Amino acid sequence: MLVLTRKLGESIAIDDHIKIRVVQIKGKQVRLGIEAPKDTKIHREEVYLAIQDQNQQSVQVSSDKVKNISKLLKSE
């Protein structure tokens, strides 16, 4: 992991399109401003992990459930 030290108002550039700026430091919290292309997905880590978990649960549907859904769709 790359660790950088920045002061209030300073920024970090990632490639040519992403800039992260320290906009506020308050106690143990740091507020960051992120400039990135609109198609770049940006999440807090806990949200990102929840999305990953939800996606994995969606993929793990049993074959019996798929068969039952298939039967329901065919009967309509």
PDB file of C-alpha atoms in Angstrom:
ATOM      1  CA  MET A   1       0.000   0.000   0.000  1.00  0.00           C
ATOM      2  CA  LEU A   2       1.257   3.419  -0.906  1.00  0.00           C
ATOM      3  CA  VAL A   3       0.960   5.836   2.011  1.00  0.00           C
ATOM      4  CA  LEU A   4       1.090   9.572   1.350  1.00  0.00           C
ATOM      5  CA  THR A   5       0.962  12.511   3.713  1.00  0.00           C
ATOM      6  CA  ARG A   6      -1.157  15.474   2.622  1.00  0.00           C
ATOM      7  CA  LYS A   7      -2.179  18.700   4.324  1.00  0.00           C
ATOM      8  CA  LEU A   8      -5.525  20.444   4.170  1.00  0.00           C
ATOM      9  CA  GLY A   9      -6.158  21.616   0.608  1.00  0.00           C
ATOM     10  CA  GLU A  10      -3.520  19.374  -0.920  1.00  0.00           C
ATOM     11  CA  SER A  11      -4.417  16.651  -3.364  1.00  0.00           C
ATOM     12  CA  ILE A  12      -3.375  13.381  -4.912  1.00  0.00           C
ATOM     13  CA  ALA A  13      -3.621  12.658  -8.633  1.00  0.00           C
ATOM     14  CA  ILE A  14      -4.396   9.156  -9.892  1.00  0.00           C
ATOM     15  CA  ASP A  15      -3.666   8.765 -13.567  1.00  0.00           C
ATOM     16  CA  ASP A  16      -4.785  11.744 -15.621  1.00  0.00           C
ATOM     17  CA  HIS A  17      -8.448  11.667 -14.608  1.00  0.00           C
ATOM     18  CA  ILE A  18      -8.831  11.261 -10.859  1.00  0.00           C
ATOM     19  CA  LYS A  19      -7.959  13.827  -8.214  1.00  0.00           C
ATOM     20  CA  ILE A  20      -8.486  13.392  -4.469  1.00  0.00           C
ATOM     21  CA  ARG A  21      -8.277  16.504  -2.311  1.00  0.00           C
ATOM     22  CA  VAL A  22      -8.251  16.866   1.488  1.00  0.00           C
ATOM     23  CA  VAL A  23     -11.087  19.336   2.060  1.00  0.00           C
ATOM     24  CA  GLN A  24     -11.497  19.108   5.843  1.00  0.00           C
ATOM     25  CA  ILE A  25      -9.738  17.607   8.841  1.00  0.00           C
ATOM     26  CA  LYS A  26     -11.833  17.414  11.980  1.00  0.00           C
ATOM     27  CA  GLY A  27     -10.570  15.354  14.913  1.00  0.00           C
ATOM     28  CA  LYS A  28      -9.988  11.817  13.643  1.00  0.00           C
ATOM     29  CA  GLN A  29     -11.995  12.330  10.462  1.00  0.00           C
ATOM     30  CA  VAL A  30     -10.747  13.506   7.110  1.00  0.00           C
ATOM     31  CA  ARG A  31     -13.172  14.749   4.477  1.00  0.00           C
ATOM     32  CA  LEU A  32     -12.049  14.054   0.935  1.00  0.00           C
ATOM     33  CA  GLY A  33     -13.210  15.577  -2.318  1.00  0.00           C
ATOM     34  CA  ILE A  34     -12.953  13.320  -5.342  1.00  0.00           C
ATOM     35  CA  GLU A  35     -12.944  14.473  -8.946  1.00  0.00           C
ATOM     36  CA  ALA A  36     -13.332  11.565 -11.345  1.00  0.00           C
ATOM     37  CA  PRO A  37     -15.053  10.724 -14.610  1.00  0.00           C
ATOM     38  CA  LYS A  38     -18.786  10.088 -14.182  1.00  0.00           C
ATOM     39  CA  ASP A  39     -18.427   6.438 -15.151  1.00  0.00           C
ATOM     40  CA  THR A  40     -15.962   5.808 -12.293  1.00  0.00           C
ATOM     41  CA  LYS A  41     -17.644   3.952  -9.446  1.00  0.00           C
ATOM     42  CA  ILE A  42     -16.709   5.398  -6.073  1.00  0.00           C
ATOM     43  CA  HIS A  43     -17.965   3.897  -2.802  1.00  0.00           C
ATOM     44  CA  ARG A  44     -17.100   3.926   0.853  1.00  0.00           C
ATOM     45  CA  GLU A  45     -15.373   0.586   1.511  1.00  0.00           C
ATOM     46  CA  GLU A  46     -18.211  -0.752   3.678  1.00  0.00           C
ATOM     47  CA  VAL A  47     -20.721   0.006   0.906  1.00  0.00           C
ATOM     48  CA  TYR A  48     -18.461  -1.564  -1.715  1.00  0.00           C
ATOM     49  CA  LEU A  49     -18.118  -4.750   0.379  1.00  0.00           C
ATOM     50  CA  ALA A  50     -21.896  -4.913   0.876  1.00  0.00           C
ATOM     51  CA  ILE A  51     -22.418  -4.630  -2.889  1.00  0.00           C
ATOM     52  CA  GLN A  52     -19.862  -7.386  -3.497  1.00  0.00           C
ATOM     53  CA  ASP A  53     -21.555  -9.606  -0.915  1.00  0.00           C
ATOM     54  CA  GLN A  54     -24.985  -8.992  -2.453  1.00  0.00           C
ATOM     55  CA  ASN A  55     -23.657  -9.818  -5.913  1.00  0.00           C
ATOM     56  CA  GLN A  56     -22.169 -13.093  -4.657  1.00  0.00           C
ATOM     57  CA  GLN A  57     -25.450 -14.037  -2.994  1.00  0.00           C
ATOM     58  CA  SER A  58     -27.287 -13.342  -6.239  1.00  0.00           C
ATOM     59  CA  VAL A  59     -25.022 -15.727  -8.138  1.00  0.00           C
ATOM     60  CA  GLN A  60     -25.454 -18.523  -5.593  1.00  0.00           C
ATOM     61  CA  VAL A  61     -29.066 -19.312  -6.435  1.00  0.00           C
ATOM     62  CA  SER A  62     -29.690 -23.053  -6.302  1.00  0.00           C
ATOM     63  CA  SER A  63     -30.525 -24.914  -9.480  1.00  0.00           C
ATOM     64  CA  ASP A  64     -33.847 -26.012  -7.948  1.00  0.00           C
ATOM     65  CA  LYS A  65     -34.927 -22.395  -7.570  1.00  0.00           C
ATOM     66  CA  VAL A  66     -33.949 -21.676 -11.169  1.00  0.00           C
ATOM     67  CA  LYS A  67     -35.976 -24.689 -12.345  1.00  0.00           C
ATOM     68  CA  ASN A  68     -38.989 -23.559 -10.311  1.00  0.00           C
ATOM     69  CA  ILE A  69     -38.813 -20.047 -11.733  1.00  0.00           C
ATOM     70  CA  SER A  70     -38.420 -21.468 -15.223  1.00  0.00           C
ATOM     71  CA  LYS A  71     -41.547 -23.606 -14.734  1.00  0.00           C
ATOM     72  CA  LEU A  72     -43.495 -20.591 -13.488  1.00  0.00           C
ATOM     73  CA  LEU A  73     -42.464 -18.528 -16.498  1.00  0.00           C
ATOM     74  CA  LYS A  74     -43.375 -21.321 -18.935  1.00  0.00           C
ATOM     75  CA  SER A  75     -46.802 -21.846 -17.357  1.00  0.00           C
ATOM     76  CA  GLU A  76     -47.804 -18.203 -17.886  1.00  0.00           C
TER      77      GLU A  76
END
